[in-house]
Short mmCIF file of C-alpha atoms (C1' of nucleotides) in Angstrom, two decimals:
data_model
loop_
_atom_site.label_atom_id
_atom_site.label_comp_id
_atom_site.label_asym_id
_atom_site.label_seq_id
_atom_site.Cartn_x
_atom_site.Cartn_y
_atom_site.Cartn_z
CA UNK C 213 -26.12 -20.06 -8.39
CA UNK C 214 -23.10 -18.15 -7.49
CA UNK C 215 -23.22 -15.99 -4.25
CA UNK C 216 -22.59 -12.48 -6.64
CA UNK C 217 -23.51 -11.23 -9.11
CA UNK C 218 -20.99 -11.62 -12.46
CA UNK C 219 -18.57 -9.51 -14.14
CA UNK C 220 -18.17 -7.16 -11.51
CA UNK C 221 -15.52 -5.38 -13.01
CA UNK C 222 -17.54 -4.72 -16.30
CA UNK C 223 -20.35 -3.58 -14.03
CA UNK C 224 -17.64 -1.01 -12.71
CA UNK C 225 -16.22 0.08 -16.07
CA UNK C 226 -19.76 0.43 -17.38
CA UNK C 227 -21.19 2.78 -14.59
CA UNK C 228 -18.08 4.66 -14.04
CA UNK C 229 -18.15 5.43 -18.25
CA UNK C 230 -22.29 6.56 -17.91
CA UNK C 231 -21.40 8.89 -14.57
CA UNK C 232 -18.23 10.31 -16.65
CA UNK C 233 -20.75 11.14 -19.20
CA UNK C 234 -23.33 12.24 -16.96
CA UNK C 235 -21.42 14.25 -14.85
CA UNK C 236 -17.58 14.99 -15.32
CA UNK C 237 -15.05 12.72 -14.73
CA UNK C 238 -14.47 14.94 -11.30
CA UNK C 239 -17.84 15.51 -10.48
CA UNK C 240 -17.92 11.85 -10.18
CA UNK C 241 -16.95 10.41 -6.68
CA UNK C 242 -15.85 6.51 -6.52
CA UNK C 243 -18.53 5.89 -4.20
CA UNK C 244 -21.27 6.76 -6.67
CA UNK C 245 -19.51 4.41 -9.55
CA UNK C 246 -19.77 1.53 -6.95
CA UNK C 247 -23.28 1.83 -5.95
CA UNK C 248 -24.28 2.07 -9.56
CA UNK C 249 -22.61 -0.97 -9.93
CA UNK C 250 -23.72 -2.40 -6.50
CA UNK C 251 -20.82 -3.03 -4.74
CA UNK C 252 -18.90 -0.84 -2.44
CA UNK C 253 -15.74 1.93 -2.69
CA UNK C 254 -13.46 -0.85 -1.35
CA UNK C 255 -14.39 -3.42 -3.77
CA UNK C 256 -13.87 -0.90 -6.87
CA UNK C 257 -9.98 -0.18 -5.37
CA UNK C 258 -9.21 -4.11 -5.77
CA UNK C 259 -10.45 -4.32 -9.13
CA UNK C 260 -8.71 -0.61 -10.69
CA UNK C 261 -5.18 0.86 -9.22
CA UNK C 262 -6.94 4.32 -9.29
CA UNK C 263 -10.13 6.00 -10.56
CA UNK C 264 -8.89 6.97 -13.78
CA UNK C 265 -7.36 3.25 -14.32
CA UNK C 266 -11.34 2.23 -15.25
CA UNK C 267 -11.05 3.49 -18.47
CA UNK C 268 -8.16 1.94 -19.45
CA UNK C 269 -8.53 -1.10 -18.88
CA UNK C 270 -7.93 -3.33 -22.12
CA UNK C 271 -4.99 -1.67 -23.05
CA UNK C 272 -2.97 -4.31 -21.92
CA UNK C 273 -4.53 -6.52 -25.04
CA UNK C 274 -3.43 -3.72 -27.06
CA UNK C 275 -0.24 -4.02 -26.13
CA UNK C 276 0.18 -7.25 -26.77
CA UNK C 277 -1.24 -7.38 -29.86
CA UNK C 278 1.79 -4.71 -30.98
CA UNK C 279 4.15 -6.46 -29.28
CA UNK C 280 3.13 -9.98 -30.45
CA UNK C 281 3.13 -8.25 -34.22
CA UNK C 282 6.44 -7.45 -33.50
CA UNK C 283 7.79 -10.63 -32.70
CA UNK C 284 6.39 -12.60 -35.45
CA UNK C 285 7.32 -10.65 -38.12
CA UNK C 286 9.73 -12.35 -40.63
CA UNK C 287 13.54 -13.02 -40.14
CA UNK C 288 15.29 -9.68 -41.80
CA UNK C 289 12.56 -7.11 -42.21
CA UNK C 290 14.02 -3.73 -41.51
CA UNK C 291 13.24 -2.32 -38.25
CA UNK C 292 10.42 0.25 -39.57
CA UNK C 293 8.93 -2.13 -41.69
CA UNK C 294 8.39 -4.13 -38.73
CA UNK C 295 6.39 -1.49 -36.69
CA UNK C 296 4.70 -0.85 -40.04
CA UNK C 297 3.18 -4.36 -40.04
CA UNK C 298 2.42 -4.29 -36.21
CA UNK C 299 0.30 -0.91 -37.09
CA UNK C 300 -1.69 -2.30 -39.57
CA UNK C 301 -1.97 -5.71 -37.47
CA UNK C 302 -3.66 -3.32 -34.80
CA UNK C 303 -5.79 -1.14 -37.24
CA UNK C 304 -7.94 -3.84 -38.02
CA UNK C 305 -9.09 -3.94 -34.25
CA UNK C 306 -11.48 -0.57 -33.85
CA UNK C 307 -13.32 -0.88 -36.61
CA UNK C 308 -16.43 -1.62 -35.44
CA UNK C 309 -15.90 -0.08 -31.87
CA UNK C 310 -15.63 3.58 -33.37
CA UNK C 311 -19.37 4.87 -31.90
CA UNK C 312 -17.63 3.80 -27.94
CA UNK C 313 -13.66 5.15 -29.10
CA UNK C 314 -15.60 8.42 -29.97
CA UNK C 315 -17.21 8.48 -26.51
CA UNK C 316 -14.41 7.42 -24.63
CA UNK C 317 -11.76 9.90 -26.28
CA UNK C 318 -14.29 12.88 -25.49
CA UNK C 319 -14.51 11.89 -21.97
CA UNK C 320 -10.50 11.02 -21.25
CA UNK C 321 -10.07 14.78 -23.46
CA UNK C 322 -12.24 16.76 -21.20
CA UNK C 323 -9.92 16.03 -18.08
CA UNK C 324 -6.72 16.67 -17.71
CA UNK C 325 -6.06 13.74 -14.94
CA UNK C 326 -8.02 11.42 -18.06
CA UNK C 327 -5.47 12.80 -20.75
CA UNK C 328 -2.45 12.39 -18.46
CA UNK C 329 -2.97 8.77 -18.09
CA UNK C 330 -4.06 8.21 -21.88
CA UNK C 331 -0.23 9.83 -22.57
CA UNK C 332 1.25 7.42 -19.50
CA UNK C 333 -0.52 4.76 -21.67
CA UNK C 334 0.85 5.53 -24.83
CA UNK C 335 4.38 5.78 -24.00
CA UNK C 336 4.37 2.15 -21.74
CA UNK C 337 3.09 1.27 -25.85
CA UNK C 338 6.59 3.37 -26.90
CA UNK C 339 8.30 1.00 -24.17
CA UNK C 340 7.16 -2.12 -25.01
CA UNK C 341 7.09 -1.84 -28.72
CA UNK C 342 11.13 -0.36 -28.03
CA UNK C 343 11.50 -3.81 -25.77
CA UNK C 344 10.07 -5.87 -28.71
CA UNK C 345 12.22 -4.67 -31.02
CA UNK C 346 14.93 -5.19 -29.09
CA UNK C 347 14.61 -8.57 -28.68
CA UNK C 348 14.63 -8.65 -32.30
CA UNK C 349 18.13 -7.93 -32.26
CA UNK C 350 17.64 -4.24 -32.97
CA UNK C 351 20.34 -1.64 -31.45
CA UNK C 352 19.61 1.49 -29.54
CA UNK C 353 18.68 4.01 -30.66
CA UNK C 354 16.99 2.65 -33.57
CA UNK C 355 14.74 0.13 -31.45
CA UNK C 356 13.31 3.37 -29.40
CA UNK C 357 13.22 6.00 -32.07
CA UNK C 358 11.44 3.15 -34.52
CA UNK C 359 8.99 2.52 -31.44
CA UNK C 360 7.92 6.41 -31.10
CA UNK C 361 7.92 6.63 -34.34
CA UNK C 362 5.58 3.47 -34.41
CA UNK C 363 3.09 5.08 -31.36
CA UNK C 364 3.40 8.61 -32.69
CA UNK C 365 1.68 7.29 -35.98
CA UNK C 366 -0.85 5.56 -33.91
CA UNK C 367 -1.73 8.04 -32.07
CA UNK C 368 -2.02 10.60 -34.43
CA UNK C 369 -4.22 8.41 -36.86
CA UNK C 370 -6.34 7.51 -34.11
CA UNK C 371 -7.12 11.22 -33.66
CA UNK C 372 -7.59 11.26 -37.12
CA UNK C 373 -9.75 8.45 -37.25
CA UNK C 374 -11.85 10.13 -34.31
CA UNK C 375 -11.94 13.71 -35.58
CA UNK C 376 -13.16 13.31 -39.21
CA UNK C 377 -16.41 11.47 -40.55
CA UNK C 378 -15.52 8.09 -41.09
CA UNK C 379 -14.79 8.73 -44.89
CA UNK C 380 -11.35 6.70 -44.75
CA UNK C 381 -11.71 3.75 -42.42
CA UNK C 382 -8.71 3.41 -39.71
CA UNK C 383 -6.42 1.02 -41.81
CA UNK C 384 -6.48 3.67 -44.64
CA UNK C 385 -5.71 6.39 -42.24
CA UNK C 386 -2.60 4.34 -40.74
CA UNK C 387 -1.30 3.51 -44.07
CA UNK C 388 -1.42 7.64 -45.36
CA UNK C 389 0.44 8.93 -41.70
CA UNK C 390 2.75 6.31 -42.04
CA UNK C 391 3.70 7.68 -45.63
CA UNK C 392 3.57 10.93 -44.54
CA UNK C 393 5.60 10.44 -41.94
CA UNK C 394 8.68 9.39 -44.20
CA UNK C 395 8.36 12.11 -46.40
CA UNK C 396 8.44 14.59 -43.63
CA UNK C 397 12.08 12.73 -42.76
CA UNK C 398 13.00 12.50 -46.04
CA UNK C 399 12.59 16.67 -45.78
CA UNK C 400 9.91 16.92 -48.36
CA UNK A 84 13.06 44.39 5.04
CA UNK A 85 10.28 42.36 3.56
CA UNK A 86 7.76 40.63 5.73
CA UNK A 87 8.75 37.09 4.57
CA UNK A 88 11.68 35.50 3.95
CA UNK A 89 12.39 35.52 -0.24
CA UNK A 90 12.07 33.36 -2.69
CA UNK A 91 9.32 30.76 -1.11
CA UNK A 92 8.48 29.11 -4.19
CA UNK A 93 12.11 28.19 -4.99
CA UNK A 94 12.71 27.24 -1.05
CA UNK A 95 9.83 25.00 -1.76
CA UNK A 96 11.65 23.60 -4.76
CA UNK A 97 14.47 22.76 -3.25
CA UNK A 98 12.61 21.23 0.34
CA UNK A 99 10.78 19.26 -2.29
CA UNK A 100 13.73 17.45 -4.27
CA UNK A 101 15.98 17.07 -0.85
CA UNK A 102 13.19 15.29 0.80
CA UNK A 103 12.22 13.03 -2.33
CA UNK A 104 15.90 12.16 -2.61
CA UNK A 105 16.11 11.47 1.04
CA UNK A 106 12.78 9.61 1.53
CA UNK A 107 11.58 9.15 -1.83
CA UNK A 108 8.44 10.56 -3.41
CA UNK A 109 5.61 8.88 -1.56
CA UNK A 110 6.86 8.81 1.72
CA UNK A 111 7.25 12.26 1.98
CA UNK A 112 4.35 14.09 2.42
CA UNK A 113 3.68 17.92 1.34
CA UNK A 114 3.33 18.99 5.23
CA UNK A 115 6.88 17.80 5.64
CA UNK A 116 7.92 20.10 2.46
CA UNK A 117 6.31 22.71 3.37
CA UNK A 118 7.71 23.06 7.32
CA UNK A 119 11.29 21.87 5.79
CA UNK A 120 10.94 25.41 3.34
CA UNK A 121 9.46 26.93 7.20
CA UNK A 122 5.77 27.90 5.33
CA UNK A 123 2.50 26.17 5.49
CA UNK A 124 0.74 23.10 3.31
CA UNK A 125 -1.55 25.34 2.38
CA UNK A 126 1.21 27.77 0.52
CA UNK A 127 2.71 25.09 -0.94
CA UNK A 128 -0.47 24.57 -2.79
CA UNK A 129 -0.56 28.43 -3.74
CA UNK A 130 2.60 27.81 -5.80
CA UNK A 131 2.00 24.40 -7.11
CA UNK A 132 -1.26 23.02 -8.32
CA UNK A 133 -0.08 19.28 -6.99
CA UNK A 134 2.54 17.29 -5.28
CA UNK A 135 4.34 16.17 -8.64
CA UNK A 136 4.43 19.80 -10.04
CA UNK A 137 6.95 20.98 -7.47
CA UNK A 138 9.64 19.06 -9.98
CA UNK A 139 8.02 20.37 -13.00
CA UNK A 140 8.19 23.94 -13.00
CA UNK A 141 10.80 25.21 -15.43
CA UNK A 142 9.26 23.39 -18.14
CA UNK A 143 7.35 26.65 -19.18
CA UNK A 144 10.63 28.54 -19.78
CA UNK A 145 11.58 24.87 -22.16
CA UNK A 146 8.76 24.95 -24.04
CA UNK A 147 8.97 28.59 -24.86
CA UNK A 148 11.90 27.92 -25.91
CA UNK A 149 10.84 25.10 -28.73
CA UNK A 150 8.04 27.25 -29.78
CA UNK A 151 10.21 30.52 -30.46
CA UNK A 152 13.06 28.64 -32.38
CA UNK A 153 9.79 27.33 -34.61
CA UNK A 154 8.37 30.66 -35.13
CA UNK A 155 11.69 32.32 -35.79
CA UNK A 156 12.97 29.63 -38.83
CA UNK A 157 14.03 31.36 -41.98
CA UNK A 158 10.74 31.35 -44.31
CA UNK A 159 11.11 28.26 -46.97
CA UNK A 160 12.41 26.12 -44.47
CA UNK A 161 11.26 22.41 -44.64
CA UNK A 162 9.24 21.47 -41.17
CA UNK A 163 11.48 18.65 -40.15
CA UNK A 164 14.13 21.68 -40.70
CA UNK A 165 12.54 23.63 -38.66
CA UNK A 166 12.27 21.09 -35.71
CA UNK A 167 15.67 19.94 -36.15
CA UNK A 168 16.69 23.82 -35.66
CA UNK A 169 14.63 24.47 -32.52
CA UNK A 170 16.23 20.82 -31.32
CA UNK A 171 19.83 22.25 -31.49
CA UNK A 172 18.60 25.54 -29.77
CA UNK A 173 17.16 23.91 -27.11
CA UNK A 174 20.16 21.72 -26.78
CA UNK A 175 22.80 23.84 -25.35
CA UNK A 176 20.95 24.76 -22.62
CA UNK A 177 21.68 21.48 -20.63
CA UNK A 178 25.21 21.19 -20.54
CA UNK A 179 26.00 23.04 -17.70
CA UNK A 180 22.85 21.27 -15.54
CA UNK A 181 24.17 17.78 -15.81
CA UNK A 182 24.44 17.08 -12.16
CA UNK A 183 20.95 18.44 -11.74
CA UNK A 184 19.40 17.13 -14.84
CA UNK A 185 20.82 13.47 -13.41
CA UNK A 186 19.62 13.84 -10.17
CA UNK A 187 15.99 15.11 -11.27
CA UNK A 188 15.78 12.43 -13.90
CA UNK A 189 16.20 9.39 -11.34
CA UNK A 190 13.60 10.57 -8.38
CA UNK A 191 11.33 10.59 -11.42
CA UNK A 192 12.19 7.70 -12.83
CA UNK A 193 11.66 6.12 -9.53
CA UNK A 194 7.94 6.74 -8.98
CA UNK A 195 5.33 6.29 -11.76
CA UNK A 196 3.44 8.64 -10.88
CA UNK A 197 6.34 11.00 -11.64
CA UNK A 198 7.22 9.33 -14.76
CA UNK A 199 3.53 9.90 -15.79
CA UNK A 200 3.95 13.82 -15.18
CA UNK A 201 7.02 13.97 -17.16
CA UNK A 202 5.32 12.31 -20.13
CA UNK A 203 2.54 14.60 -19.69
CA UNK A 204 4.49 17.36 -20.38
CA UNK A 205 6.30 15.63 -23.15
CA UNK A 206 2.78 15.89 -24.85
CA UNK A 207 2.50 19.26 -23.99
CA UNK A 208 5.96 20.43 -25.30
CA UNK A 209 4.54 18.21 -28.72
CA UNK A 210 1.15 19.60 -28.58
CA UNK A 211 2.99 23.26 -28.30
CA UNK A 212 5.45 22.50 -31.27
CA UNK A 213 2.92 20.92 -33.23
CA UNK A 214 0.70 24.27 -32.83
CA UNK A 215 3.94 26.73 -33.89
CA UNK A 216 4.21 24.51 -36.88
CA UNK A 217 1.04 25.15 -37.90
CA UNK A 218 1.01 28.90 -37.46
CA UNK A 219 3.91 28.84 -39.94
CA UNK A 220 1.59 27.13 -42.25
CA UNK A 221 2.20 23.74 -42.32
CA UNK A 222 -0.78 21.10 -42.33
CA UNK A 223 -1.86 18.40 -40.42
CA UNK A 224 -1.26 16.02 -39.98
CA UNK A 225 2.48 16.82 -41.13
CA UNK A 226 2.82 19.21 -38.39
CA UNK A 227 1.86 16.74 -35.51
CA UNK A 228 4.18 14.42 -37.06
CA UNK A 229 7.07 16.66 -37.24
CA UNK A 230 5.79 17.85 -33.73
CA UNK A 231 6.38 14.01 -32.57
CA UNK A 232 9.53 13.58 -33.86
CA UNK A 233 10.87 16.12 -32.91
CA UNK A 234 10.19 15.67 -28.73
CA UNK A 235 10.97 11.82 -29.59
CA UNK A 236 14.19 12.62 -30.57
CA UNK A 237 14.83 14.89 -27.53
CA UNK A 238 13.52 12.51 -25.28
CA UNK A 239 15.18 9.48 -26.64
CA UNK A 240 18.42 11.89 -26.48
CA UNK A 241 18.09 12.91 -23.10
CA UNK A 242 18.22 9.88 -21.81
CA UNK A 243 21.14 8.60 -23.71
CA UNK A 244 23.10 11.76 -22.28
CA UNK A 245 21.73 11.06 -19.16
CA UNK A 246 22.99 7.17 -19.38
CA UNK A 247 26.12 7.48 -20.75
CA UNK A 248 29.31 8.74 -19.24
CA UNK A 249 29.08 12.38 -20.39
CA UNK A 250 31.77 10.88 -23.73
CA UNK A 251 29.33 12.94 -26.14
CA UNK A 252 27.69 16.50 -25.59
CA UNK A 253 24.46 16.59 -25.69
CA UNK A 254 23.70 18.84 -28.94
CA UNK A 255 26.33 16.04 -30.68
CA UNK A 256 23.48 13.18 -29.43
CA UNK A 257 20.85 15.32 -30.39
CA UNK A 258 22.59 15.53 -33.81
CA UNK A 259 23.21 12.06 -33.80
CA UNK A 260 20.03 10.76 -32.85
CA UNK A 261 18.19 12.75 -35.53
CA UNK A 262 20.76 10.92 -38.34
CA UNK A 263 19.24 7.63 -36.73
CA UNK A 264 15.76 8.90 -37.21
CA UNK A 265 16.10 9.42 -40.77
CA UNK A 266 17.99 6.32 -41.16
CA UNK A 267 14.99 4.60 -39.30
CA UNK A 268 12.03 6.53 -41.69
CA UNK A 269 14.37 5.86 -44.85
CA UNK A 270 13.93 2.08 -44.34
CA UNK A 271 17.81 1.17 -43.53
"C1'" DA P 13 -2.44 58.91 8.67
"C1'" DC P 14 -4.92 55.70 6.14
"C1'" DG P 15 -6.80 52.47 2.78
"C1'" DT P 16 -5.29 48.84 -0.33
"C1'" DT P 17 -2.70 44.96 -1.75
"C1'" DG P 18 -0.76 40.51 -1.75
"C1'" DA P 19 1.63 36.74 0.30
"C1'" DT P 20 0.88 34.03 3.97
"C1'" DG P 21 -1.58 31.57 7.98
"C1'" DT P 22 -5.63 29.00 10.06
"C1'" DC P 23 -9.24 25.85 9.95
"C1'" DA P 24 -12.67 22.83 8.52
"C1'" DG P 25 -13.98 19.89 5.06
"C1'" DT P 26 -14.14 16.33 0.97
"C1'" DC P 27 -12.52 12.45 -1.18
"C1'" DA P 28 -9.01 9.15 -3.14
"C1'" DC P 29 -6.83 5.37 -1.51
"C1'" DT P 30 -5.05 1.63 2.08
"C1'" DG P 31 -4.63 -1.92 5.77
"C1'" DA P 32 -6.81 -5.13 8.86
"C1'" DC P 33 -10.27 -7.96 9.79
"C1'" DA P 34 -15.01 -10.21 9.04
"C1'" DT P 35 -18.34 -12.80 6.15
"C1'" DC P 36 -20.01 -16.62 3.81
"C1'" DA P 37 -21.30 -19.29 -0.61
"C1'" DA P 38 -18.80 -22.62 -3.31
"C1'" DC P 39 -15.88 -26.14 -3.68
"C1'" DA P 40 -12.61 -29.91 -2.33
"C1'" DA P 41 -11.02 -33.42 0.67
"C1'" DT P 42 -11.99 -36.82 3.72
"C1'" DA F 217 -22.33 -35.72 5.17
"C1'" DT F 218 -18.75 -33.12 7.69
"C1'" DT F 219 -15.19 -30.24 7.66
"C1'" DG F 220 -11.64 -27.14 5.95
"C1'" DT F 221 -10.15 -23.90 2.49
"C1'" DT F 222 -10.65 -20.38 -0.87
"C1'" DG F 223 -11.79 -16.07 -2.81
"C1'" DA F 224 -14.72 -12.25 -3.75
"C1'" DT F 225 -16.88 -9.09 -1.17
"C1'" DG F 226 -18.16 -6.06 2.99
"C1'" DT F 227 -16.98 -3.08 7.12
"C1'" DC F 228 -14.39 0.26 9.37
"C1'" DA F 229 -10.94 3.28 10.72
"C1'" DG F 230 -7.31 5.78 9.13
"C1'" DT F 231 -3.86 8.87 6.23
"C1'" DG F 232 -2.90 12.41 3.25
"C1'" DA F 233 -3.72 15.29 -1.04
"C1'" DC F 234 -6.19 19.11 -2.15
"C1'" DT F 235 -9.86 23.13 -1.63
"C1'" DG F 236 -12.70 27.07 0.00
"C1'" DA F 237 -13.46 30.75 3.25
"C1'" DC F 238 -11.76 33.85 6.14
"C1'" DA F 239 -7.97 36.22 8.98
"C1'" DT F 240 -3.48 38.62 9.35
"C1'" DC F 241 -0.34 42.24 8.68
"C1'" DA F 242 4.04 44.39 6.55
"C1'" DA F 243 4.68 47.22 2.52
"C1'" DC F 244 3.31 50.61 -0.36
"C1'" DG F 245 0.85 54.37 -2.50
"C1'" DT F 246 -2.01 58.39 -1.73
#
DNA sequence: ACGTTGATGTCAGTCACTGACATCAACAAT
DNA sequence: ATTGTTGATGTCAGTGACTGACATCAACGT
């Protein structure tokens, strides 16, 4: 048998999301999260930059599942078309994680420090999706402005998606901002 | 005469962006700003909440600024109108701050935990257009869209005029970039 | 003359985060 | 089987951001 116990970092992400519950995300020292998770303070700084980093880690997948979306979409499509597909590539992925994106976004809203990062997160999406694009042969500024445009709509429909009661499933939502969105450019 | 010296918060300012151009952000430490601007750590903390708000603090007078242009568009005017006018009001306020916008924009750029600030209040200055839209009526989630846009567009502007070799103004990028925007949305 | 106010100083404390070094099961090489 | 290496963890001492409680004292109003 091994000499620790496994998945130390999931012990970590688990015990720091039930003491963000139980407590407040500042209320919350990082000693406590790793006891619960028996293992020291130390050994919670090599597996997370920071105490807020916890609860974000996975967003890296996230990222490259845009970014991947990006790059295999077909020779020609138009620049907004292609963040289109990479949107509804991603949709797909919280459908059945919407009881734990519920949790999560109440605990990263109630702090400030939480929200900050969440933002930090959403525009190194904006970057990468920008990057993507641009190795697509797409100009400036169209590659950035298509990529905010892109997050923006992903963002938004994930608040959505959170805030109302699972009438329209995420995909739906995605679709209807995305439409929206042109006809708010198109001046409607 | 007064009993301290005047003007401590903008001494502070000023201690703050010398020292993080001299030594960069996270090798100077606030005890060092604070004895530079002759007061104490602990005033420092009096006048800004953290370490990375010292850089932040005109932002208020910005966003004010978004948020009035909003509320004061002619009635009948289409939102993305309405964010397109409070863009070009906004926009003449940085020509004469080049030098200090330039400056400013690479110490942040330099530390992410800077960078993260400044998105921060990206969202804010969205959050805060997205709410005037909606006290002039307009619903979700076109208003948070519009909201979006709009501090994409400024963003993605900025940092063209702060890239580029001062050729174009920057209300002529801001006009510029918005064409590309509805190029982008329009499917071109 | 006197009480109040407000910006600042002083001091002690908590906690996030880091560097340096120690431990010791597992595994590989011989 | 012995030995050496590796890698995840522990231990410990430190730095520095940030906070709460209390003190100071010119300016100002009464």
């Amino acid at each position: 048998m091994s000499r620790w116990e496994p998945d130390a970092r999931g012990r970590l992400q688990r015990a720091a999301m039930e003491l963000y519950v139980e407590h407040g995300f500042e209320q919350t020292t990082v000693a406590e999260i790793a006891e619960r998770a028996g293992l020291t303070e130390r050994t919670f700084f090599r597996h997370f930059a920071d105490k807020r980093e916890v609860l974000f880690f996975g967003q890296e997948a996230l990222l490259e599942l845009f970014v991947s979306s990006v790059a295999q979409a077909p020779e020609g499509t138009a620049p907004f078309e292609m963040a289109a597909a990479a949107l509804h590539a991603v949709s797909g992925v919280f459908e059945d994680r919407r009881p734990w994106s519920l949790e999560r976004h109440r605990v990263i809203s109630a702090n400030p420090a939480l929200a900050e990062r969440e933002q930090s997160k959403m525009a190194r999406l904006s970057e990468a999706v920008g990057t993507a694009l641009r190795d697509r042969n797409i100009s400036e500024p169209t590659a950035s402005l298509t990529a905010s445009s892109c997050i923006s709509v992903f963002h938004i429909a994930f608040q959505t998606w959170i805030a109302e009661d699972n009438t329209r499933g995420f995909p739906q939502i995605v679709t209807e901002t995305l439409d929206a969105l042109k006809a708010v450019t198109a001046g409607t």
